[in-house]
PDB file of C-alpha atoms in Angstrom:
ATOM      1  CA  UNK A 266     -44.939 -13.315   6.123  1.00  0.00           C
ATOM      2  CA  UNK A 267     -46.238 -15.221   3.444  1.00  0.00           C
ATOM      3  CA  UNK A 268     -47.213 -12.337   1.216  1.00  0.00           C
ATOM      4  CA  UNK A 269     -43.309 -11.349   1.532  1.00  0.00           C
ATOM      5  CA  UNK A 270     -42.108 -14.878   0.909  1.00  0.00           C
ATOM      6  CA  UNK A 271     -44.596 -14.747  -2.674  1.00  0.00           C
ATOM      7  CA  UNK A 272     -43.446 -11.642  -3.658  1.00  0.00           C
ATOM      8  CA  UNK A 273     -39.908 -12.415  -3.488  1.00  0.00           C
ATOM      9  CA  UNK A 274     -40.195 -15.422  -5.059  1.00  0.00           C
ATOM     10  CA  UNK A 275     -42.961 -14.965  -7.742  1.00  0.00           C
ATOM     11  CA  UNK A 276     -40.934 -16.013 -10.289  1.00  0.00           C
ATOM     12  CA  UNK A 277     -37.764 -17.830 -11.477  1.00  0.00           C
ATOM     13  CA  UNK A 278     -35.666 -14.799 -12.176  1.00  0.00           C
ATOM     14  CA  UNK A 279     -36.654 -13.619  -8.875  1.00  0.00           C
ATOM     15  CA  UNK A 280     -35.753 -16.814  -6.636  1.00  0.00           C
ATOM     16  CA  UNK A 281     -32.297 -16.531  -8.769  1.00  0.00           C
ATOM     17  CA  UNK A 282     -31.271 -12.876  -7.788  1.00  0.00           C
ATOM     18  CA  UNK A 283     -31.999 -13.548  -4.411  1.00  0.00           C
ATOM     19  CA  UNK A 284     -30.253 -16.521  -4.091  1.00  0.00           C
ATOM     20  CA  UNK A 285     -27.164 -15.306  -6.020  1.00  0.00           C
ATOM     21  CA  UNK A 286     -27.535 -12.186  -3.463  1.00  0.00           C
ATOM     22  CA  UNK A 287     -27.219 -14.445  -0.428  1.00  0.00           C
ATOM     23  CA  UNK A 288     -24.338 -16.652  -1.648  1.00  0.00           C
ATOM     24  CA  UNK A 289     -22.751 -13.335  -2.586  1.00  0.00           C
ATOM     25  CA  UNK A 290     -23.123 -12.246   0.879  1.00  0.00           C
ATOM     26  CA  UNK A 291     -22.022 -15.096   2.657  1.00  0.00           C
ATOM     27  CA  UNK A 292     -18.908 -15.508   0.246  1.00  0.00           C
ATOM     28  CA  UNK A 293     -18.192 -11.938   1.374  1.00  0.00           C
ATOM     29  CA  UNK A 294     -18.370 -12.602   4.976  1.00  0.00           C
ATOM     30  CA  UNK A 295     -16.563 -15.947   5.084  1.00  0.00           C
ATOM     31  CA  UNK A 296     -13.281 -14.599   2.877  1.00  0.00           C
ATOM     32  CA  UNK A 297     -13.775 -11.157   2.822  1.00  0.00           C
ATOM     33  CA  UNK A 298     -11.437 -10.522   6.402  1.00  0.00           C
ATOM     34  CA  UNK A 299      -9.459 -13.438   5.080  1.00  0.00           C
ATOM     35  CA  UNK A 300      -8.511 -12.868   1.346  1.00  0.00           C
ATOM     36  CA  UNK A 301      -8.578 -10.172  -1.066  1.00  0.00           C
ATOM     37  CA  UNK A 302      -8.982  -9.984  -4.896  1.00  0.00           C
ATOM     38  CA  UNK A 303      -6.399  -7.691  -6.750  1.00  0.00           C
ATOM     39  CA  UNK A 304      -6.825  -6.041 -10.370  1.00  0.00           C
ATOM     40  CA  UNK A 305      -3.628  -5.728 -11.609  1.00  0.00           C
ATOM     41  CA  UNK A 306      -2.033  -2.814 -13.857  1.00  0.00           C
ATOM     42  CA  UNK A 307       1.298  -2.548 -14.712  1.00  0.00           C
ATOM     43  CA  UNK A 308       3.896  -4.738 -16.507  1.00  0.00           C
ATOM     44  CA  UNK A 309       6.482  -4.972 -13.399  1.00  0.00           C
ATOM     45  CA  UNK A 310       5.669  -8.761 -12.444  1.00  0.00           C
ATOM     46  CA  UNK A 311       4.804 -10.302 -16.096  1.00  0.00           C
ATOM     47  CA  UNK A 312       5.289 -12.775 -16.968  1.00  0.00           C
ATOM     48  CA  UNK A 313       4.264 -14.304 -13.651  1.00  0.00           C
ATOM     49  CA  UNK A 314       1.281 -12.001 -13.265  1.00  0.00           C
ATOM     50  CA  UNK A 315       0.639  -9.931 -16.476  1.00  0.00           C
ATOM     51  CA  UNK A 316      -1.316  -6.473 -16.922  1.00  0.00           C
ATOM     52  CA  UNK A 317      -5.134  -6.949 -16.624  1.00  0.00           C
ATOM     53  CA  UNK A 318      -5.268 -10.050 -14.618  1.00  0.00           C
ATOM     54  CA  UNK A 319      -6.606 -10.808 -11.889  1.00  0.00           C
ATOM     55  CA  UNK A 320      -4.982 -12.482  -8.342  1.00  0.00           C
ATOM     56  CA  UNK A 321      -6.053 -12.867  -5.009  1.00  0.00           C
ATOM     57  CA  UNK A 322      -4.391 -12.401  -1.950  1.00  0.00           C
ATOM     58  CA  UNK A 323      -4.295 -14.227   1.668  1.00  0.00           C
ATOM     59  CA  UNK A 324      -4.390 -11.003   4.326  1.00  0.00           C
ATOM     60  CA  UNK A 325      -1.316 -10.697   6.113  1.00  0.00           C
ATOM     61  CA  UNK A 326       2.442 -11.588   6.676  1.00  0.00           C
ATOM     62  CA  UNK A 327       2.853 -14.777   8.093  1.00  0.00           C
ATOM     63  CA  UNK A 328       5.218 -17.287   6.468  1.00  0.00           C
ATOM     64  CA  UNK A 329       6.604 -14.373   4.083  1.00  0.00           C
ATOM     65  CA  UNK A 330       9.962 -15.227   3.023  1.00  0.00           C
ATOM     66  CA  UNK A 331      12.655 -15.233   0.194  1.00  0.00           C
ATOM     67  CA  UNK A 332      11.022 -15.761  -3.344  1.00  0.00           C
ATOM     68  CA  UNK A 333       7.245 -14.749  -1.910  1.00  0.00           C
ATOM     69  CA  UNK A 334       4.664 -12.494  -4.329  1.00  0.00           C
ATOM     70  CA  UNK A 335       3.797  -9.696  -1.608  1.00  0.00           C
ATOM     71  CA  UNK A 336       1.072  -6.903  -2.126  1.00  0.00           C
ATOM     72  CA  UNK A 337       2.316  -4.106  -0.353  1.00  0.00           C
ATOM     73  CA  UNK A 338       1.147  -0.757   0.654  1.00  0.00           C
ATOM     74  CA  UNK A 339       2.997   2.429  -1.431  1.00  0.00           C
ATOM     75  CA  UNK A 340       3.907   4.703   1.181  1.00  0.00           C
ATOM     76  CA  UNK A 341       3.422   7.449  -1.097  1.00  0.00           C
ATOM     77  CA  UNK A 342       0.509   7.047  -2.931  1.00  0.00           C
ATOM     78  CA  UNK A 343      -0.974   4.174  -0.517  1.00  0.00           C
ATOM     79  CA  UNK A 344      -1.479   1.893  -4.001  1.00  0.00           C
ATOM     80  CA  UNK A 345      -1.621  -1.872  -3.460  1.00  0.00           C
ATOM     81  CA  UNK A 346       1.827  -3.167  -5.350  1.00  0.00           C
ATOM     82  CA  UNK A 347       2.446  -6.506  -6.209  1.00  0.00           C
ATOM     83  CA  UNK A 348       6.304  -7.591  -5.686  1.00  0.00           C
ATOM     84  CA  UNK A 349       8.322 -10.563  -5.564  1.00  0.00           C
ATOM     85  CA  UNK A 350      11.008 -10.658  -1.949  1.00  0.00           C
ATOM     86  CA  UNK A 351      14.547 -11.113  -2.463  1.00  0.00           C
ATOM     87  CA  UNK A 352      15.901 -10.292   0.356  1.00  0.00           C
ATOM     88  CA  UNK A 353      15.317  -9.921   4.329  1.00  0.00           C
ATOM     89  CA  UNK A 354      16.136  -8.395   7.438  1.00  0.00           C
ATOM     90  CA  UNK A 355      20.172  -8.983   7.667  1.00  0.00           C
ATOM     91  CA  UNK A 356      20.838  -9.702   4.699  1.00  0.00           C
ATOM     92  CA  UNK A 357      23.350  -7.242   1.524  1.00  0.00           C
ATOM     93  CA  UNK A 358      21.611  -6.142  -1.455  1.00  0.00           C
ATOM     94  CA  UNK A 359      23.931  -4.762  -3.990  1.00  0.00           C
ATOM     95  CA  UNK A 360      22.868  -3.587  -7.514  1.00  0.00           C
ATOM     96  CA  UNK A 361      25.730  -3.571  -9.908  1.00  0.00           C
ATOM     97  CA  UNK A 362      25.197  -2.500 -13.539  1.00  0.00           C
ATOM     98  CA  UNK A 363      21.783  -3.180 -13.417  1.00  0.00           C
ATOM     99  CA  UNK A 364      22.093  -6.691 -11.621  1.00  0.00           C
ATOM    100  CA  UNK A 365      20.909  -7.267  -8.152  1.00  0.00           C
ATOM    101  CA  UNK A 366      22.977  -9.290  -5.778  1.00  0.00           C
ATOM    102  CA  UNK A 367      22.373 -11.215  -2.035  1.00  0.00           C
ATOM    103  CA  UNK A 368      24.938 -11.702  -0.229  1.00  0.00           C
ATOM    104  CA  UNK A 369      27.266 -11.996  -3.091  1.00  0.00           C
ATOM    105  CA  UNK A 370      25.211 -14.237  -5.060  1.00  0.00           C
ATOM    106  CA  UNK A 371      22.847 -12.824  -8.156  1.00  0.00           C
ATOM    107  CA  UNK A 372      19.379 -13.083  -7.467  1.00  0.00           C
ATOM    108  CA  UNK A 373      18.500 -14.457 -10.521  1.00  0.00           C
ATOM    109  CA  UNK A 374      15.866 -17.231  -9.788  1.00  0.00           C
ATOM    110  CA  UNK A 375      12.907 -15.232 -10.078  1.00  0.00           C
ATOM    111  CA  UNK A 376      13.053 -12.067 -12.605  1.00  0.00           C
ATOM    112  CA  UNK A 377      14.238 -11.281 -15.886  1.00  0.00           C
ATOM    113  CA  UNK A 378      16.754  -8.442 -17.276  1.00  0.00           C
ATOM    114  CA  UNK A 379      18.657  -6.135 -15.734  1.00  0.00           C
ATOM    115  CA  UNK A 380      17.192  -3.366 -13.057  1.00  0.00           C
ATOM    116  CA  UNK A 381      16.772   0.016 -15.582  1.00  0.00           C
ATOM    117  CA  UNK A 382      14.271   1.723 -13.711  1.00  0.00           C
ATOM    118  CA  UNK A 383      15.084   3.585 -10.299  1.00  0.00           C
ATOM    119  CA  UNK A 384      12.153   5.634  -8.503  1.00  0.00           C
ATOM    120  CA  UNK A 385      13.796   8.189  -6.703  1.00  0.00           C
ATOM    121  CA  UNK A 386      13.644  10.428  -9.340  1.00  0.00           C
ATOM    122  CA  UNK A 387      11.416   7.853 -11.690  1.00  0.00           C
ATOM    123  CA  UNK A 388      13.567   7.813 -14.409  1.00  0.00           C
ATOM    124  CA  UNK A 389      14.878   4.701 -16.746  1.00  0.00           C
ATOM    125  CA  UNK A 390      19.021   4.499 -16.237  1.00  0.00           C
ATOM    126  CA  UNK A 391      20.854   1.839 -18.028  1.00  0.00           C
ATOM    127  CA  UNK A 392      23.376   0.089 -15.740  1.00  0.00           C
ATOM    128  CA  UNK A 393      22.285   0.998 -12.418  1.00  0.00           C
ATOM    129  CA  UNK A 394      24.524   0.757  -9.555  1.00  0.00           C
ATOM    130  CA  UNK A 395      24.125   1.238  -5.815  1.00  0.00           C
ATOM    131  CA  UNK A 396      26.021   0.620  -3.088  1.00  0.00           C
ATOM    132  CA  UNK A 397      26.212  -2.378  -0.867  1.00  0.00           C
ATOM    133  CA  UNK A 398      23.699  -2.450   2.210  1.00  0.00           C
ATOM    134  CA  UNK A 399      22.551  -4.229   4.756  1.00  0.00           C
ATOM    135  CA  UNK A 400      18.230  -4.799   5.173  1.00  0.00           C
ATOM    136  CA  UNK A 401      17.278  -3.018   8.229  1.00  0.00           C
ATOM    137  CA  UNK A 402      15.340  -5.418  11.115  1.00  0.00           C
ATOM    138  CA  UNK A 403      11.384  -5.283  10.281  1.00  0.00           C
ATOM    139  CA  UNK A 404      12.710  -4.825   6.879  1.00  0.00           C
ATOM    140  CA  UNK A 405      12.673  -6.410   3.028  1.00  0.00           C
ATOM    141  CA  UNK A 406      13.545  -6.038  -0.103  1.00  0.00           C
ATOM    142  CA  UNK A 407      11.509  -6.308  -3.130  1.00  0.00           C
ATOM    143  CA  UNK A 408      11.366  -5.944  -6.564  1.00  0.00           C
ATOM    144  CA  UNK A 409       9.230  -7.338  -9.673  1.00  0.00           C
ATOM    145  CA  UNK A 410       9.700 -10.326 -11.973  1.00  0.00           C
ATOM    146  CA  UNK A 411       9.972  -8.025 -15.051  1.00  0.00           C
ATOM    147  CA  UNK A 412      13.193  -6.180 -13.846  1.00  0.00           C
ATOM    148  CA  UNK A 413      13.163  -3.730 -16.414  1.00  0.00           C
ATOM    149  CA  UNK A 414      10.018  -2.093 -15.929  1.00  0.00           C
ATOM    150  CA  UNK A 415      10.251  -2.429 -11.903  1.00  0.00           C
ATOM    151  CA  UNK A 416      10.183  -0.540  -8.766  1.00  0.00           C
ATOM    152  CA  UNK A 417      12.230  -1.954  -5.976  1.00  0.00           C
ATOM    153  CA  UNK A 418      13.759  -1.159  -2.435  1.00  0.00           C
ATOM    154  CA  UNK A 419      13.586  -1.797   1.219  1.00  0.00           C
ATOM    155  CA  UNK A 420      10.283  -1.442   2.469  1.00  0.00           C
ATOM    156  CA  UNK A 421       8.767  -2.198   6.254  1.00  0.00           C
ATOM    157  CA  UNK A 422       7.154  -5.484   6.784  1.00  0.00           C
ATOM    158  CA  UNK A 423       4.260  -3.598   8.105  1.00  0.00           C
ATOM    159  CA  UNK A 424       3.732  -2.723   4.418  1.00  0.00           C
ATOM    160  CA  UNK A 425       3.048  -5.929   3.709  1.00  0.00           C
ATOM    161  CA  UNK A 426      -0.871  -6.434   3.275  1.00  0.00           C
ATOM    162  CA  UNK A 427      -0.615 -10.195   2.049  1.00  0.00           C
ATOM    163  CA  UNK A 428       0.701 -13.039  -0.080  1.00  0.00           C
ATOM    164  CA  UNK A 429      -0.202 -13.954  -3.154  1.00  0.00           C
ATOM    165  CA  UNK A 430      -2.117 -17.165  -3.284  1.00  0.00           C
ATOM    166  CA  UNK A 431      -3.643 -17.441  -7.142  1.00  0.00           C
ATOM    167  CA  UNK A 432      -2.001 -17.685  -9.584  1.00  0.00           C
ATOM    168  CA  UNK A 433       0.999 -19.492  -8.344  1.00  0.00           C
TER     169      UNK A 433
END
């Protein structure tokens, strides 16, 4: 045992890569079921969270409401996407030349510019419209900060992999 113990620790460098090891490993045990570290491409949330940065996320969807960052899981492509909620099960989301509105209000507190990007066919419109509807239970809706350059829609809470917890 003691012939291990000196040849791990024979020198400096040594005693410093192993103890950066275990600290690495514990850090990933303690947080790693708990939060999650994000690298972020894309322009669709700047300026709150900008292309290249970095966030972490707290796993899971408690206390998700109005105004939250979500990462959620693409259906499609199963890509982690970082959105901002704007609207929840019950309530109307109308999009009328390119603004959105809840329940008859404009959802302007968070976000910038008008929606000019629809996915369906993932093309830029100008002046978007859609019809009035009503969230589905087990449902929200999301979109990013930087409404221009966004993807947005209903999607199921169960999507929902956590909340953004740095930066606020």
């Amino acid at each position: 045992m003691k012939k291990i113990f000196n040849a791990i620790f024979k020198t400096k460098i040594r005693m410093g890569v192993v103890f950066f090891a275990v600290i690495s490993i514990a850090l990933a045990f303690t947080f790693g079921p708990y939060y999650r570290a994000l690298y972020i491409t894309g322009e669709s949330m700047a300026p709150t969270v900008d292309h290249g940065d970095w966030v972490i996320i707290k796993r899971g969807r408690s206390n998700v409401h109005i105004g939250t960052v979500v990462a959620i899981r693409d259906g499609a492509s199963d890509d982690l996407l970082l959105k901002r909620i704007i609207a929840h099960a019950g309530d109307t989301v109308e999009v009328l030349y390119g603004i959105v509105y809840v329940n008859g209000k404009e959802a302007s507190a968070h976000g910038q510019g008008k929606i000019s990007f629809f996915c369906q066919d993932c093309r830029a419109v100008e002046n978007i419209s859609h019809a009035k509807m009503t969230i589905p239970t087990d449902h929200v809706w999301i979109i990013g900060d930087n409404r221009g350059y966004s993807w947005y829609g209903t999607v199921p809470l169960k999507n929902v992999e956590g909340i953004l917890v740095w930066p606020k």
